[in-house]
Coordinates of C-alpha atoms in Angstrom, one line a residue:
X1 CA -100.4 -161.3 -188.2
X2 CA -104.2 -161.5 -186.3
X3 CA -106.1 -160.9 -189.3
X4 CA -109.4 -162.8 -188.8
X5 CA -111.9 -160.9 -187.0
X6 CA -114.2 -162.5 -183.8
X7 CA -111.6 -165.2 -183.5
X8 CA -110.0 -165.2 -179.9
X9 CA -107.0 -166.5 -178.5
X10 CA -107.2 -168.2 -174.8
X11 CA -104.3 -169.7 -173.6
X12 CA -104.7 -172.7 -171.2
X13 CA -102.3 -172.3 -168.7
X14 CA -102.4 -171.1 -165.4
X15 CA -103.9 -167.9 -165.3
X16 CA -101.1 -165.8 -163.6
X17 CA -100.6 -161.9 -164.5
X18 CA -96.9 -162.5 -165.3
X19 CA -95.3 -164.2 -167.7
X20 CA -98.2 -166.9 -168.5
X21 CA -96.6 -169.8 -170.2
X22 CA -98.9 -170.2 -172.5
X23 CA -96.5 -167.8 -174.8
X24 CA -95.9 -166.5 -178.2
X25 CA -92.0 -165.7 -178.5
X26 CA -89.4 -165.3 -180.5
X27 CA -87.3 -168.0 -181.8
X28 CA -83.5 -166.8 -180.7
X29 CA -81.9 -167.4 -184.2
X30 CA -84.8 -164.9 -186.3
X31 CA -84.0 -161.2 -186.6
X32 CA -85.7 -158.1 -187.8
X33 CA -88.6 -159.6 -186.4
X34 CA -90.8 -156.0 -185.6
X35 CA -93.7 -156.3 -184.6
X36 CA -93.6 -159.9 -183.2
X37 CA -97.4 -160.2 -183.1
X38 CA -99.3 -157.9 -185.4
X39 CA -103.5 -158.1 -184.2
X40 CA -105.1 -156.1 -187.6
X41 CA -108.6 -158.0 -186.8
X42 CA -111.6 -156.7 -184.7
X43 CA -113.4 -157.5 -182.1
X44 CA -111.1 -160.1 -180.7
X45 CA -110.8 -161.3 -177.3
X46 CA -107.2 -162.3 -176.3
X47 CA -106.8 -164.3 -172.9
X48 CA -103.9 -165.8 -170.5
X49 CA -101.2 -165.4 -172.8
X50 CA -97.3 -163.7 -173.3
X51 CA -95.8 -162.5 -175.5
X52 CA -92.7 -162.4 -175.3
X53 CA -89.4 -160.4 -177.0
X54 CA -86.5 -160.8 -175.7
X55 CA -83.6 -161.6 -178.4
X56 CA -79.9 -160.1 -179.1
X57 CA -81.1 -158.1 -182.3
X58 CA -81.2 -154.5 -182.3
X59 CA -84.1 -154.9 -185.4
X60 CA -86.4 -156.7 -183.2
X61 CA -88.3 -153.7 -181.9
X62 CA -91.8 -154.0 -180.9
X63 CA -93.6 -157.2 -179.3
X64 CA -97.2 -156.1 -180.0
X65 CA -98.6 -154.0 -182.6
X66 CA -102.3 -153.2 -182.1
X67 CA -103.8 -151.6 -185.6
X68 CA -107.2 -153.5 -185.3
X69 CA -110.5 -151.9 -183.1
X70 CA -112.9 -153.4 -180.3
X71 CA -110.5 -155.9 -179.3
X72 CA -110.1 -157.3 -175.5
X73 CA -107.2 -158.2 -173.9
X74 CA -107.5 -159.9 -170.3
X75 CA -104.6 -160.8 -168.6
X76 CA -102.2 -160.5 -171.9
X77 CA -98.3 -159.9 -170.6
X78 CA -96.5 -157.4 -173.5
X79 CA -93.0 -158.2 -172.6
X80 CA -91.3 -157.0 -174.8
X81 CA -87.6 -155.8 -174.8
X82 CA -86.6 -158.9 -173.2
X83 CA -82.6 -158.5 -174.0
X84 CA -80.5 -155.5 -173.8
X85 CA -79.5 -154.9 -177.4
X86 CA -83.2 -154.1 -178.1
X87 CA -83.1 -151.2 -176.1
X88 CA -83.0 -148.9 -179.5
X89 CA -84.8 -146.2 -180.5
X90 CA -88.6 -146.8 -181.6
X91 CA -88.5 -150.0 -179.5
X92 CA -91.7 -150.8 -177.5
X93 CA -93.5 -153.7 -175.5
X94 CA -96.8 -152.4 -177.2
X95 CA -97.9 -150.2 -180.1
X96 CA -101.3 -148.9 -180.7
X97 CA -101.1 -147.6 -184.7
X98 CA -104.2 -146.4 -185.0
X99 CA -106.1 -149.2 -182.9
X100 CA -109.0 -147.9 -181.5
X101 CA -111.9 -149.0 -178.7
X102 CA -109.3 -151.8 -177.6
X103 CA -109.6 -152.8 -173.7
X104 CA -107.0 -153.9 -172.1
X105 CA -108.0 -155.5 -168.8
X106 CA -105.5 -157.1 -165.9
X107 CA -102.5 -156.6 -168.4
X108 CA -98.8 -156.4 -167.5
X109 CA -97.0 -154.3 -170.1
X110 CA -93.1 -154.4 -169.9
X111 CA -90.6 -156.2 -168.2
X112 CA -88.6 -156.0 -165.1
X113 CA -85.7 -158.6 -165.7
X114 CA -83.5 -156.8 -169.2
X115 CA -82.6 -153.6 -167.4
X116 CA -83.3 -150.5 -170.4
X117 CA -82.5 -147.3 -171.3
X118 CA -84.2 -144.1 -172.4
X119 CA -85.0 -145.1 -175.8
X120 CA -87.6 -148.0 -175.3
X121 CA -90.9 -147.5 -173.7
X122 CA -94.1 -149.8 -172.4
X123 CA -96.3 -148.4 -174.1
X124 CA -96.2 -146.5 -178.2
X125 CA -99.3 -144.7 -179.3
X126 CA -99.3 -143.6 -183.1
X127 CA -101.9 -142.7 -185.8
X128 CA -104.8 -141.4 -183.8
X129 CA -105.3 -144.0 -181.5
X130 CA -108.5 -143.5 -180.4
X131 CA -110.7 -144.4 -177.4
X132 CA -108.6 -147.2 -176.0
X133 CA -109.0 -147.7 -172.3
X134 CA -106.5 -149.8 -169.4
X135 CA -108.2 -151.1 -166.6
X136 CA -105.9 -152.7 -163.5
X137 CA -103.0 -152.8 -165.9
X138 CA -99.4 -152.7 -164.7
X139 CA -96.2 -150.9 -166.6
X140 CA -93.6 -152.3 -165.6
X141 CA -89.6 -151.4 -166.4
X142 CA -86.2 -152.1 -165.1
X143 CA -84.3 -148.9 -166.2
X144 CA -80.7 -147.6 -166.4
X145 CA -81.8 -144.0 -167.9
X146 CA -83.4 -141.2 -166.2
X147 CA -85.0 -140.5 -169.6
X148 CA -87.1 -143.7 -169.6
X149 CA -90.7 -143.8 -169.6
X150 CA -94.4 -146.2 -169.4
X151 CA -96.5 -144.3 -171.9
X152 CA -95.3 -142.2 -175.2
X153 CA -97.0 -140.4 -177.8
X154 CA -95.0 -140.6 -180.9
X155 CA -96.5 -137.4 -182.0
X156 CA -99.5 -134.5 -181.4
X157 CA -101.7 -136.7 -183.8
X158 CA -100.8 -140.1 -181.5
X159 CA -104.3 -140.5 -179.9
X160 CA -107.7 -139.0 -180.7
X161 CA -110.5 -138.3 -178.1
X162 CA -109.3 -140.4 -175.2
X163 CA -106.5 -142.4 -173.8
X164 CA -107.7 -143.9 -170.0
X165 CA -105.7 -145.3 -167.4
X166 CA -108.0 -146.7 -164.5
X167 CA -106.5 -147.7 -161.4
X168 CA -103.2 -149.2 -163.2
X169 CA -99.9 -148.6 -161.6
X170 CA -96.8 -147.8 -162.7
X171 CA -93.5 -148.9 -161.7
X172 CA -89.9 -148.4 -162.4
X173 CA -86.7 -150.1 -160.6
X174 CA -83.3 -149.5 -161.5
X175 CA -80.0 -151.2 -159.9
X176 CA -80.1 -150.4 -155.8
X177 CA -82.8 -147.6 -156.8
X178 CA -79.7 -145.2 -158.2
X179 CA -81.5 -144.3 -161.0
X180 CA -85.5 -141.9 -160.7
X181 CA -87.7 -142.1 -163.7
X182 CA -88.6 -138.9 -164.4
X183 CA -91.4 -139.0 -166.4
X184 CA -94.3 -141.8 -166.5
X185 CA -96.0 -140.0 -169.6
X186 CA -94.1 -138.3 -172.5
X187 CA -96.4 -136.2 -174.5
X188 CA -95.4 -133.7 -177.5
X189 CA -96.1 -129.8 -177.1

């Protein structure tokens, strides 16, 4: 749990877009670890570092859960989902419960190596999410279901006001391309 607001995290590492070493992960023997990293505080600033998911435990669910406001993440990787058997439902590389005014700047969310199916997604917005912005982010996935998808909204009270994407990109491969995400964005009626 992040709990102390204005304190930042920089990691020292080489400052790559994916999969910094400079990591928080999962130790391979924990379970029902969900959410991973929990950031509650505000006005944090979060540099050059994973974190990374990626364990044979169907209780492990989400890698990041963002519940805290005005915090900055610059070249974070969300990598969550990092083994097969936490492709289940609810599971996600990121949550935003209610976070709001977060930017999230230069950030890779999802991973490309743990192919998925339909029930996980990059991104989970919850609890009226509000004003949170992505600039240059990529969502990334390695999917085995045509009901995949980046972005969700868990319900029609997920975000309030605004939820912006600037020039990120979104990408999905599947084994020899067999396999067309059909939706980026699920959003309820």
């Amino acid at each position: 749990v992040w709990s102390k607001n204005l304190c930042h995290l920089i990691g020292v590492g080489a400052p790559t877009m994916v999969s910094q070493r400079a990591r928080i992960a999962q130790l391979s023997t924990a379970t029902g670890i969900s959410p991973l990293v929990s950031v509650m505080a505000n006005g944090c600033y979060f540099s050059n570092v994973s974190i990374f998911q990626g364990v044979a435990d169907a209780t492990s669910l989400i890698a990041c859960t963002v519940s805290g406001q005005r915090n900055v993440f610059d070249h974070v990787h969300f990598a969550g989902i990092g083994d097969a058997t936490q492709s289940a439902a609810g599971c996600a590389s990121l949550s935003l419960d209610g976070g709001a005014e977060n930017v999230f700047r230069n950030c890779v969310i999802g991973l490309d190596t743990i192919t998925r199916d339909g029930d996980g997604v990059g991104l989970l917005c919850d609890t009226g999410a509000t004003r949170n912005m992505f600039d240059e982010c990529l969502f990334q996935e390695y999917i085995s279901a045509v009901g995949a998808c980046h972005v969700k909204l868990a319900d029609t009270t997920a975000i309030d006001r605004w939820l912006w994407f600037r020039r990120c990109m979104f990408v999905s491969e599947s084994t020899n391309k067999t396999v067309d995400m059909t939706e980026v964005f699920n959003i309820p009626d």
